[in-house]
GROMACS .gro file of N, CA and C in nm:
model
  477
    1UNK      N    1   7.015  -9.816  -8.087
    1UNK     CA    2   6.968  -9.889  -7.973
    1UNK      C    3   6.831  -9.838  -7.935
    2UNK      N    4   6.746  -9.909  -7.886
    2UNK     CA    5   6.589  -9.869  -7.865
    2UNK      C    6   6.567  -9.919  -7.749
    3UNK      N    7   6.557  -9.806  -7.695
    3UNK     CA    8   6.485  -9.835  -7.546
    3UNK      C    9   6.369  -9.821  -7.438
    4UNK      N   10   6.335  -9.850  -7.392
    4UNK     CA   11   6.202  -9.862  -7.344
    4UNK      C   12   6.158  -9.813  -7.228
    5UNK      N   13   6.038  -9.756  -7.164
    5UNK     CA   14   6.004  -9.704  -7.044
    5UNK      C   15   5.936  -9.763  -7.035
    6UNK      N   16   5.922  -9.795  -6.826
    6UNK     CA   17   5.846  -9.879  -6.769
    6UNK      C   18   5.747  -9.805  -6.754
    7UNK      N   19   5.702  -9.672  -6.750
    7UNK     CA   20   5.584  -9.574  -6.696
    7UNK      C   21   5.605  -9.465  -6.830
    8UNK      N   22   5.471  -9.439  -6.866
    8UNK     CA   23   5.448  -9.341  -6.901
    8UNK      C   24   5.472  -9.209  -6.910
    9UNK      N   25   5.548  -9.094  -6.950
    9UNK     CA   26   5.589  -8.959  -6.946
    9UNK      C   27   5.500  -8.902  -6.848
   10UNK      N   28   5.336  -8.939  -6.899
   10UNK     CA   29   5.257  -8.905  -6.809
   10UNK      C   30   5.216  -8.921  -6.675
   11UNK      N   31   5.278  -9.057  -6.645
   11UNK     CA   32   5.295  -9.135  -6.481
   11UNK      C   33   5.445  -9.164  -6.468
   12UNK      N   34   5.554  -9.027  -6.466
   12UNK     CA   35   5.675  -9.073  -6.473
   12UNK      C   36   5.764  -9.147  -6.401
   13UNK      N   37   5.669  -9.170  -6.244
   13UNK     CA   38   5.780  -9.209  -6.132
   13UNK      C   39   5.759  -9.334  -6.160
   14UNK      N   40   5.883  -9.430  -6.166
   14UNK     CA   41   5.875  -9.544  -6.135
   14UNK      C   42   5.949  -9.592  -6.009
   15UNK      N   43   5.973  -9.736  -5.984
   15UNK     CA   44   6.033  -9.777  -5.879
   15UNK      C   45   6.168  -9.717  -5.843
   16UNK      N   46   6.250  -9.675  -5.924
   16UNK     CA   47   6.371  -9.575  -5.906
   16UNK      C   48   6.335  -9.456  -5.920
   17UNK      N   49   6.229  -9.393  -5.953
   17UNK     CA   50   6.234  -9.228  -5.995
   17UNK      C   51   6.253  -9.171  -6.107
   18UNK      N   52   6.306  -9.284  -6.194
   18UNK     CA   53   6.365  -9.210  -6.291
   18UNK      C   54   6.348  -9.309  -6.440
   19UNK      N   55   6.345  -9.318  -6.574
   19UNK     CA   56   6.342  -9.359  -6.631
   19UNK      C   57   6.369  -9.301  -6.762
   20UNK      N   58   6.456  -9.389  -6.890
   20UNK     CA   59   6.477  -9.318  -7.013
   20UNK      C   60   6.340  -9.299  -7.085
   21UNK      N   61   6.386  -9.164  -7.168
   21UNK     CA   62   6.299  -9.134  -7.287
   21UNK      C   63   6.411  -9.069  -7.389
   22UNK      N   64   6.312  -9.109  -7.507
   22UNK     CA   65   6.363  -9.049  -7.605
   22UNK      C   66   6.244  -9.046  -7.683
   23UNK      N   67   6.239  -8.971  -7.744
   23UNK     CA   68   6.138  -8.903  -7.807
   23UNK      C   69   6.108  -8.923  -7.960
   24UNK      N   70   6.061  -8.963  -8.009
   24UNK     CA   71   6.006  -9.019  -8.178
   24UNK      C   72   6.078  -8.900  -8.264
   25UNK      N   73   6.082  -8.893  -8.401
   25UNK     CA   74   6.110  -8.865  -8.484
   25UNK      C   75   6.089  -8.728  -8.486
   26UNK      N   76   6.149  -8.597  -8.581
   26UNK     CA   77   6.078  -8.522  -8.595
   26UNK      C   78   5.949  -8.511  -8.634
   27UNK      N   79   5.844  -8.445  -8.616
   27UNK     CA   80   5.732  -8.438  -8.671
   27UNK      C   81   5.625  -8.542  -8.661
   28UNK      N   82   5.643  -8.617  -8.545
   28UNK     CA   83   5.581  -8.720  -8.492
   28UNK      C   84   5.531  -8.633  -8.386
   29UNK      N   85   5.391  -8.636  -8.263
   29UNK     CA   86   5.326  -8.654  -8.171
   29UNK      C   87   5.349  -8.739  -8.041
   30UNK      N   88   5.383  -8.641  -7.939
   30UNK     CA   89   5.397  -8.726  -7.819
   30UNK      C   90   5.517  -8.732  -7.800
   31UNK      N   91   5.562  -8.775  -7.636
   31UNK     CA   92   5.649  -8.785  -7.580
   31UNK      C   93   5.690  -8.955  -7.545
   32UNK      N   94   5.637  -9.055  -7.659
   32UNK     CA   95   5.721  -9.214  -7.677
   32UNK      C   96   5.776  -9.210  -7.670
   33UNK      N   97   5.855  -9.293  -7.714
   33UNK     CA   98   6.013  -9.338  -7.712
   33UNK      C   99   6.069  -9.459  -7.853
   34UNK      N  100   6.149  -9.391  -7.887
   34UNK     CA  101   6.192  -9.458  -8.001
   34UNK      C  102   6.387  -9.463  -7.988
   35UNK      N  103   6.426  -9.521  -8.124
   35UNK     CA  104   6.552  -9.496  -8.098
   35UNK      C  105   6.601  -9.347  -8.087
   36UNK      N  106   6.706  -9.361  -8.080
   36UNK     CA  107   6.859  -9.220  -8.031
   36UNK      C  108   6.956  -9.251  -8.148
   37UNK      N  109   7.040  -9.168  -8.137
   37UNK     CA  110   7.152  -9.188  -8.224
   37UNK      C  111   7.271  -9.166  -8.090
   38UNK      N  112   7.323  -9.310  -8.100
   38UNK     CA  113   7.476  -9.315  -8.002
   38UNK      C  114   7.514  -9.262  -7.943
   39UNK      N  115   7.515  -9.080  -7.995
   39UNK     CA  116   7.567  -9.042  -7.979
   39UNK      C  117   7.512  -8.950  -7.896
   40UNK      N  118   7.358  -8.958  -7.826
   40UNK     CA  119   7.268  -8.833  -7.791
   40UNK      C  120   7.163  -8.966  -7.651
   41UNK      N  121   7.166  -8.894  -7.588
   41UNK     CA  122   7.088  -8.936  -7.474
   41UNK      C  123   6.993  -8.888  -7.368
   42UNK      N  124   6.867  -8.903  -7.381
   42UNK     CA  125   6.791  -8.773  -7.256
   42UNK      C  126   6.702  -8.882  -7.156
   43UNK      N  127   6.715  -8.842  -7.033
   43UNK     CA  128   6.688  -8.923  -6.933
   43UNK      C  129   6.615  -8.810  -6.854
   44UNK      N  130   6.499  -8.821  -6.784
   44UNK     CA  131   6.366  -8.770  -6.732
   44UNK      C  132   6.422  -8.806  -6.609
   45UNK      N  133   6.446  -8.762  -6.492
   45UNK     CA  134   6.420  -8.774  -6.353
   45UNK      C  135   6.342  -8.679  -6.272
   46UNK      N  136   6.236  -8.746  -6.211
   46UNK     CA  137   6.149  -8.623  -6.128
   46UNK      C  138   6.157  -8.641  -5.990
   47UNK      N  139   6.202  -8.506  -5.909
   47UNK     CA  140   6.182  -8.470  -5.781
   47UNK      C  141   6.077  -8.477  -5.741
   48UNK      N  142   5.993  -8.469  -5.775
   48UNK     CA  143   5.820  -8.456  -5.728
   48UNK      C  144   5.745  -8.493  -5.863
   49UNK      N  145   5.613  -8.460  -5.831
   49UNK     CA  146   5.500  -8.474  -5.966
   49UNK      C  147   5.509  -8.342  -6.035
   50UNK      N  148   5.592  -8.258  -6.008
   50UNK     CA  149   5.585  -8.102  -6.061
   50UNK      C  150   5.742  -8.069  -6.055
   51UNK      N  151   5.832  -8.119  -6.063
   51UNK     CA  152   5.979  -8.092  -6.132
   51UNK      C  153   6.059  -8.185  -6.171
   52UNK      N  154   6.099  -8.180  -6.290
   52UNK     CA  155   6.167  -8.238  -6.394
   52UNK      C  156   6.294  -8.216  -6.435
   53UNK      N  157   6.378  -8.247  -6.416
   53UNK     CA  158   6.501  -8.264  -6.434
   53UNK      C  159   6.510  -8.349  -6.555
   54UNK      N  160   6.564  -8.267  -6.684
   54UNK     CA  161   6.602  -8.372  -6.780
   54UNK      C  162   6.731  -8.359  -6.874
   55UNK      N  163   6.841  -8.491  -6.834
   55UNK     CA  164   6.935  -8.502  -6.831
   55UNK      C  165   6.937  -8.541  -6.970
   56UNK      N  166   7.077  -8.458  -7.045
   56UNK     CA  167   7.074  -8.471  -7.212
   56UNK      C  168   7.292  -8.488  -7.230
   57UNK      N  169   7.288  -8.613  -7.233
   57UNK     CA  170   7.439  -8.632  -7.308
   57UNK      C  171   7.469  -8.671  -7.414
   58UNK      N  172   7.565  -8.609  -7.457
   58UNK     CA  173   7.650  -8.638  -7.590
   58UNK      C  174   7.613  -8.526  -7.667
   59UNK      N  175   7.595  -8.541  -7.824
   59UNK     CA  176   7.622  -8.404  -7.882
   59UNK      C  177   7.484  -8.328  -7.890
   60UNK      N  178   7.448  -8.234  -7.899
   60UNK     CA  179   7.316  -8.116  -7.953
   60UNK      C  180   7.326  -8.074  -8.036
   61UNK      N  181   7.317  -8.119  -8.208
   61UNK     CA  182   7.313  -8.097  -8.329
   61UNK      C  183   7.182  -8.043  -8.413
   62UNK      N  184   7.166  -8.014  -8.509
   62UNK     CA  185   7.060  -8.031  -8.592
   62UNK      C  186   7.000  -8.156  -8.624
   63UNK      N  187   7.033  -8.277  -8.593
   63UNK     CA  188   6.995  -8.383  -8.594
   63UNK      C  189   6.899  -8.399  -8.457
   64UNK      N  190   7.008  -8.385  -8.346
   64UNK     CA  191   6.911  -8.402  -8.209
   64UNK      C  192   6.877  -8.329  -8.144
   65UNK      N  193   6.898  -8.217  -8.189
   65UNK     CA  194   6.817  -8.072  -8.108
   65UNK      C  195   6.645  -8.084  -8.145
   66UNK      N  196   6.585  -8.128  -8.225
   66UNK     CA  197   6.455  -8.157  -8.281
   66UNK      C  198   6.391  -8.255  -8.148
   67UNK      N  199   6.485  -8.378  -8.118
   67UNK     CA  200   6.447  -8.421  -7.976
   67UNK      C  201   6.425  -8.359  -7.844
   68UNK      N  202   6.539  -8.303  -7.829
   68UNK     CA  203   6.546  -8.233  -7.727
   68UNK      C  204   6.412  -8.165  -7.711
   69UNK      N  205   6.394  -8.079  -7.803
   69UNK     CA  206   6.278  -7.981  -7.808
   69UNK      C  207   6.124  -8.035  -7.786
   70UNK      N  208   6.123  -8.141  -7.820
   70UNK     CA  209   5.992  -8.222  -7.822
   70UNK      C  210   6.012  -8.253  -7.695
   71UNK      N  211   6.072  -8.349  -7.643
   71UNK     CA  212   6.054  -8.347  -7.475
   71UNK      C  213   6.041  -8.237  -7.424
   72UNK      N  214   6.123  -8.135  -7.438
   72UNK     CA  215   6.094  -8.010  -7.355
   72UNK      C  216   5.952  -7.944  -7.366
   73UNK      N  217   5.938  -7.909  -7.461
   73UNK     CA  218   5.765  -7.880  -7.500
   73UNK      C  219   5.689  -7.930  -7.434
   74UNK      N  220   5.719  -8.094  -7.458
   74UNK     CA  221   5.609  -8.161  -7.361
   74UNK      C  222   5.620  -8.131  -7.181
   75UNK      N  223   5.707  -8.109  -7.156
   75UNK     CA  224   5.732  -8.089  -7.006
   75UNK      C  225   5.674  -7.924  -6.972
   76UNK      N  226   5.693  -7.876  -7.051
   76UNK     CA  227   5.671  -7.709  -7.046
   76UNK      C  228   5.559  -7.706  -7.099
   77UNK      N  229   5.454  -7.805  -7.151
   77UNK     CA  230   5.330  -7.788  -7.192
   77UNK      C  231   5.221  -7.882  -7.063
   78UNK      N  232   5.301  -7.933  -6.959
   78UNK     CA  233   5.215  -8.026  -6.887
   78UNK      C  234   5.216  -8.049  -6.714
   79UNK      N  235   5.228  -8.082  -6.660
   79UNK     CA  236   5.211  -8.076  -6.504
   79UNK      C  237   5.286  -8.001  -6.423
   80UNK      N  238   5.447  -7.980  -6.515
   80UNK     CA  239   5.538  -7.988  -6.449
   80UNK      C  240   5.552  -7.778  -6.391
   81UNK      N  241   5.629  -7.769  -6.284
   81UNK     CA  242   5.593  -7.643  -6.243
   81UNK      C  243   5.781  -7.638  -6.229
   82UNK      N  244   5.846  -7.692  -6.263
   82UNK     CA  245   5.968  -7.651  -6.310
   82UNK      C  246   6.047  -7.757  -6.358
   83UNK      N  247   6.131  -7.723  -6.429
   83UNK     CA  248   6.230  -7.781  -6.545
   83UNK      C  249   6.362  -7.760  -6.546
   84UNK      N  250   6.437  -7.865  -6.534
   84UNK     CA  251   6.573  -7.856  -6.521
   84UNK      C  252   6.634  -7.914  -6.628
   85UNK      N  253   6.751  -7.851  -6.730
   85UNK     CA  254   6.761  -7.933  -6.819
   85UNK      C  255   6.905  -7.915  -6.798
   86UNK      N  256   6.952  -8.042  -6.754
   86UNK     CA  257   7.120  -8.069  -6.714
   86UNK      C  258   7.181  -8.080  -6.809
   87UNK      N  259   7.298  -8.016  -6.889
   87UNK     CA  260   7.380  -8.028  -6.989
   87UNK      C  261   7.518  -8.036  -6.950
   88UNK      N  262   7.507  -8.131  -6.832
   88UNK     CA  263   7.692  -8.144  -6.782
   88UNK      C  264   7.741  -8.250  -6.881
   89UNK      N  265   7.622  -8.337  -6.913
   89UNK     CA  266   7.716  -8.439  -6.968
   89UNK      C  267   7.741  -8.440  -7.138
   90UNK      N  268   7.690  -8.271  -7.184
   90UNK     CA  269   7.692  -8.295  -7.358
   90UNK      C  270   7.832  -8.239  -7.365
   91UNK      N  271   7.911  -8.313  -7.485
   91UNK     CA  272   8.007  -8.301  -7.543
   91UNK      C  273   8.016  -8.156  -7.670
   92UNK      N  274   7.858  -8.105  -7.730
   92UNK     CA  275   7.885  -8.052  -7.782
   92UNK      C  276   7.754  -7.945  -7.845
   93UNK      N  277   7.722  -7.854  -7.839
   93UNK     CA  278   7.607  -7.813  -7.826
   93UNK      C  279   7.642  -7.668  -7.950
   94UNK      N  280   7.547  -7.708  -8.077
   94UNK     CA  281   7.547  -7.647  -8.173
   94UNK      C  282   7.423  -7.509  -8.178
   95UNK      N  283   7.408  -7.490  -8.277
   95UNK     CA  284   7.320  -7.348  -8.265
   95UNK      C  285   7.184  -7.412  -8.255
   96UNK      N  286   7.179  -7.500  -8.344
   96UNK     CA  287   7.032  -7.589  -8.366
   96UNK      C  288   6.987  -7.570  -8.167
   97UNK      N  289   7.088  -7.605  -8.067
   97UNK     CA  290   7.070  -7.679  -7.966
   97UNK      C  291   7.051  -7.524  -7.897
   98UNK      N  292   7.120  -7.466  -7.893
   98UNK     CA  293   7.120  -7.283  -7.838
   98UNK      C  294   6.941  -7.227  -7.860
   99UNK      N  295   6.935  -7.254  -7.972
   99UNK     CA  296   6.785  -7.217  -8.034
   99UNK      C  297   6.707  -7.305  -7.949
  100UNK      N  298   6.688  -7.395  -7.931
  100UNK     CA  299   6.634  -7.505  -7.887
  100UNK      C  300   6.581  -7.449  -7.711
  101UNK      N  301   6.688  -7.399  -7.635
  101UNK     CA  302   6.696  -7.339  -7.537
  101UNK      C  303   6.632  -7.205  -7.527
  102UNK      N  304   6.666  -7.161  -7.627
  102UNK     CA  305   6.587  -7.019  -7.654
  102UNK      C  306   6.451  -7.019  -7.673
  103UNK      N  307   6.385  -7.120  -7.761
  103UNK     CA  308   6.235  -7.118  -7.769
  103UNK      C  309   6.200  -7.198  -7.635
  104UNK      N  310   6.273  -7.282  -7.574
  104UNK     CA  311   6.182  -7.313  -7.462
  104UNK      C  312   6.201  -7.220  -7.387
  105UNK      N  313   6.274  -7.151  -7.295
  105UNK     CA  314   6.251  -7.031  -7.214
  105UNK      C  315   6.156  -6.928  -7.237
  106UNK      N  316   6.138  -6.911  -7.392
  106UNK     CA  317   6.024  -6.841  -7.466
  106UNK      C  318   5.854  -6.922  -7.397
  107UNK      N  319   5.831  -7.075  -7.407
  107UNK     CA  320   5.759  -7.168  -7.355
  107UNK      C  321   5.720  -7.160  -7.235
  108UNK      N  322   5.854  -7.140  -7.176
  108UNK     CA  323   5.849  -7.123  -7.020
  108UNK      C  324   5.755  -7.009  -6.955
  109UNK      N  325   5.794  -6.898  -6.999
  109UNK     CA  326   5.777  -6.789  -7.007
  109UNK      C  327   5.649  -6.759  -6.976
  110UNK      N  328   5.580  -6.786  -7.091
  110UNK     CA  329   5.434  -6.819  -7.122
  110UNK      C  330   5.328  -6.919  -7.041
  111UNK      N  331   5.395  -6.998  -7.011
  111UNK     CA  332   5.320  -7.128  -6.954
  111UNK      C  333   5.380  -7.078  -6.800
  112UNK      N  334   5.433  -7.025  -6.750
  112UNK     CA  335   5.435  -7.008  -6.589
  112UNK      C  336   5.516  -7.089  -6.558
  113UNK      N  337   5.631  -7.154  -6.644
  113UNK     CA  338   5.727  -7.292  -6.554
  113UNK      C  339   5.838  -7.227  -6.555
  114UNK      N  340   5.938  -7.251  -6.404
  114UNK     CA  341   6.068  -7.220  -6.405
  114UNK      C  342   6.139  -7.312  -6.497
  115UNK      N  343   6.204  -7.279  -6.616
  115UNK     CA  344   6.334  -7.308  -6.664
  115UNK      C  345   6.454  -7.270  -6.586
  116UNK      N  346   6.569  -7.417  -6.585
  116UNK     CA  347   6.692  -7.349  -6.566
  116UNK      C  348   6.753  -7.430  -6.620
  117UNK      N  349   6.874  -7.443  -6.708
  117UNK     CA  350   6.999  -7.476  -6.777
  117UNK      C  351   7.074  -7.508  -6.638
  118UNK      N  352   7.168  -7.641  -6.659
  118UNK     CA  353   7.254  -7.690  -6.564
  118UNK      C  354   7.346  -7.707  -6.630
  119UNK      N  355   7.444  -7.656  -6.661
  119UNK     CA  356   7.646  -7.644  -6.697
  119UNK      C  357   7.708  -7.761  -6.647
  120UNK      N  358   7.678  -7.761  -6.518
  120UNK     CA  359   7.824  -7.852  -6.488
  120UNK      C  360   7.935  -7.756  -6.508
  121UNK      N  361   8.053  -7.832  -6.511
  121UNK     CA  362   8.155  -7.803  -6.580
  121UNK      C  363   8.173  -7.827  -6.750
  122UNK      N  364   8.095  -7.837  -6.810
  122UNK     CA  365   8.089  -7.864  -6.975
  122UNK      C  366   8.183  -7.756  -7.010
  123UNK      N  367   8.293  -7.809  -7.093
  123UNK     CA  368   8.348  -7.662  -7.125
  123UNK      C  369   8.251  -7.632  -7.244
  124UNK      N  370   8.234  -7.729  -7.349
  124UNK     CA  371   8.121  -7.660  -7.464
  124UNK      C  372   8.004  -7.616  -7.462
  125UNK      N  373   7.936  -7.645  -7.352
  125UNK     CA  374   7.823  -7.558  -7.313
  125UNK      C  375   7.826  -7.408  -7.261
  126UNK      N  376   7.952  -7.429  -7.176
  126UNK     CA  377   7.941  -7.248  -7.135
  126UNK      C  378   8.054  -7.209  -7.197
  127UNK      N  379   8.141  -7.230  -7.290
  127UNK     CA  380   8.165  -7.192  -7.439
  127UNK      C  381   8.072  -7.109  -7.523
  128UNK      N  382   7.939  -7.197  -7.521
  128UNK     CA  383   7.799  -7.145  -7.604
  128UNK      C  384   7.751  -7.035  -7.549
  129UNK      N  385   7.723  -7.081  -7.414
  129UNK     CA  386   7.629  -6.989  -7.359
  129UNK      C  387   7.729  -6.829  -7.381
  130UNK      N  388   7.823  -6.833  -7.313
  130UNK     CA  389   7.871  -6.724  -7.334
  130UNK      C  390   7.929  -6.646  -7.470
  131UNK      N  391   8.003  -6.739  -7.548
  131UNK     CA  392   7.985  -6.625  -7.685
  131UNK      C  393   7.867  -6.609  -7.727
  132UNK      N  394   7.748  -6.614  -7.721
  132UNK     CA  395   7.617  -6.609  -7.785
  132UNK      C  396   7.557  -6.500  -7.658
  133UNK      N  397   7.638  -6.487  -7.559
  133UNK     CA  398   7.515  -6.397  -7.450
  133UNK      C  399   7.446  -6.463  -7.391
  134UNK      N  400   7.391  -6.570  -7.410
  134UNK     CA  401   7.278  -6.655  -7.374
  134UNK      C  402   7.321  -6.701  -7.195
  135UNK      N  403   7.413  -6.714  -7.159
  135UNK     CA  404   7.460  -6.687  -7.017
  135UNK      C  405   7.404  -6.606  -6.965
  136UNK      N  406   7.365  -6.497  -6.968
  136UNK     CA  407   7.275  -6.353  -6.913
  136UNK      C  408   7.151  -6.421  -6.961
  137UNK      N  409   7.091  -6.436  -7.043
  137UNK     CA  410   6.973  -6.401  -7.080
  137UNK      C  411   6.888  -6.562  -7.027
  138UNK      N  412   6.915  -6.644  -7.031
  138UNK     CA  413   6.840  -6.802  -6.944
  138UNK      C  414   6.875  -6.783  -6.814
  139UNK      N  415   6.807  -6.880  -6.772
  139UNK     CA  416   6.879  -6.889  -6.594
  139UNK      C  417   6.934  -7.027  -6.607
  140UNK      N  418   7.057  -6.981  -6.613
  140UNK     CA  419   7.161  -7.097  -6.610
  140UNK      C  420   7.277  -7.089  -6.502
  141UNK      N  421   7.235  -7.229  -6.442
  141UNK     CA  422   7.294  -7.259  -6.334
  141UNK      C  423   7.442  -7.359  -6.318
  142UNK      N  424   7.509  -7.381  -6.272
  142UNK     CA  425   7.614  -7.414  -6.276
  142UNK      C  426   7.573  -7.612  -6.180
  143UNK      N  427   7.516  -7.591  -6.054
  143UNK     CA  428   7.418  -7.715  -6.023
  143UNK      C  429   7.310  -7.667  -5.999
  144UNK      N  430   7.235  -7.759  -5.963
  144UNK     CA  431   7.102  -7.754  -5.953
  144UNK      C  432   7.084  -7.744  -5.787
  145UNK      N  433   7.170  -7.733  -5.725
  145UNK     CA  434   7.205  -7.624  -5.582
  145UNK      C  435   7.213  -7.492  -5.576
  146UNK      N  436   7.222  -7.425  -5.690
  146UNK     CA  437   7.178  -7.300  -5.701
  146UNK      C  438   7.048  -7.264  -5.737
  147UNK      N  439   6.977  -7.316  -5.760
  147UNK     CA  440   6.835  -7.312  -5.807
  147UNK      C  441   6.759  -7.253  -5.684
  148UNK      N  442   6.678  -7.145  -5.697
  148UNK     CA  443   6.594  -7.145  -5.577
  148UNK      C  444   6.541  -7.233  -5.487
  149UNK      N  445   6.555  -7.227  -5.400
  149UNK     CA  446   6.443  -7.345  -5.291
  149UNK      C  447   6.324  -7.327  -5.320
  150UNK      N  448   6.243  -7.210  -5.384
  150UNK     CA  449   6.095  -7.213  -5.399
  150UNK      C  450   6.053  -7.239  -5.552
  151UNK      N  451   6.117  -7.306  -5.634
  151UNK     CA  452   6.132  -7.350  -5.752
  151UNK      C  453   6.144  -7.475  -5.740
  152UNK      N  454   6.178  -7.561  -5.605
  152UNK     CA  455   6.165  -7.666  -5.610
  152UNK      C  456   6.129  -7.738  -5.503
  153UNK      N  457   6.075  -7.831  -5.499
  153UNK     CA  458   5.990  -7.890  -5.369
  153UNK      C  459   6.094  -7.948  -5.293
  154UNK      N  460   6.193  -8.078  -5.352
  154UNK     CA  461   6.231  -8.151  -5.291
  154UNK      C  462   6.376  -8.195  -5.406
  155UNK      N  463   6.402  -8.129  -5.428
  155UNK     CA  464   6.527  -8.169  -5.559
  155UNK      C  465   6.612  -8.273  -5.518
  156UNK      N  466   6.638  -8.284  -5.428
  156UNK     CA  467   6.752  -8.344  -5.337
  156UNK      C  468   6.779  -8.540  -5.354
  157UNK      N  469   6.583  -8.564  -5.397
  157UNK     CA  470   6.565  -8.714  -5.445
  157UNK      C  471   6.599  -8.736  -5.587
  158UNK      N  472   6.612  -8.639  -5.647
  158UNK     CA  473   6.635  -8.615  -5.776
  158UNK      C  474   6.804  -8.649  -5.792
  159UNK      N  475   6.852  -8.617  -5.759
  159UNK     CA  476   7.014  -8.600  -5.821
  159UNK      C  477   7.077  -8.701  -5.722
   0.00000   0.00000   0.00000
């Protein structure tokens, strides 16, 4: 299925706030939008012009962890002054997808943007996080109500 954005990654707010992306191929340029596979979904919602919330369901494979990462890059390479990447709604989150998390916090790091991981209740996400350690070592949050207040302007239009 191929779907389309009304605004630009770069002018993300639209009349709702929020709009799909999905991200081109591996080894393609830019944050377009092309098809997904069924089974994988990432949706951009911004609280402000400087935090990003981006919502990723269904599985995190070696197939779509390559997506994931390209949006994230781009968000951790550009306006945004923090990043939320909600994983309540993935079903299944492989090493490809763990790694994926790991080099962007690495991104983060560097570039001055708060990262934080959002759980939910996923049991396969904090499955991951915790046999791997990676629970300690990201800032991973359970909602995005735990997140500092000075990490975020106005989250509240967001969710």
């Amino acid at each position: 299925m191929v779907q389309h954005a009304a605004r630009s990654v770069d002018n993300p707010l639209g009349r709702d706030g929020q709009h799909q992306v999905a991200v081109r191929a591996a080894g393609s340029e830019g944050c377009d939008m092309t098809s997904e596979p069924p089974q994988f979904r990432l949706t951009v919602r911004w609280a402000d012009h400087h935090t990003a919330v981006i919502d990723v369901a269904g599985e995190v494979d070696m197939v779509t962890a390559p997506r994931l990462w390209q949006l994230l890059s781009c968000r951790l390479r550009g306006t945004s002054r923090s990043v939320l990447v909600d994983l309540s709604a993935v079903r299944f989150l492989a090493a490809a997808g763990l790694g994926v998390l790991v080099r962007a916090q690495q991104l983060a790091g560097a570039t001055g943007i708060s990262l934080y991981v959002v759980t939910g209740s996923s049991h396969p996400v904090l499955r991951a996080l915790e046999a791997t350690g990676l629970r300690s070592t990201l800032s991973v949050v359970r909602s995005a109500d735990e997140v500092p207040a000075n990490d975020l302007v106005d989250l509240s239009t967001a969710l």
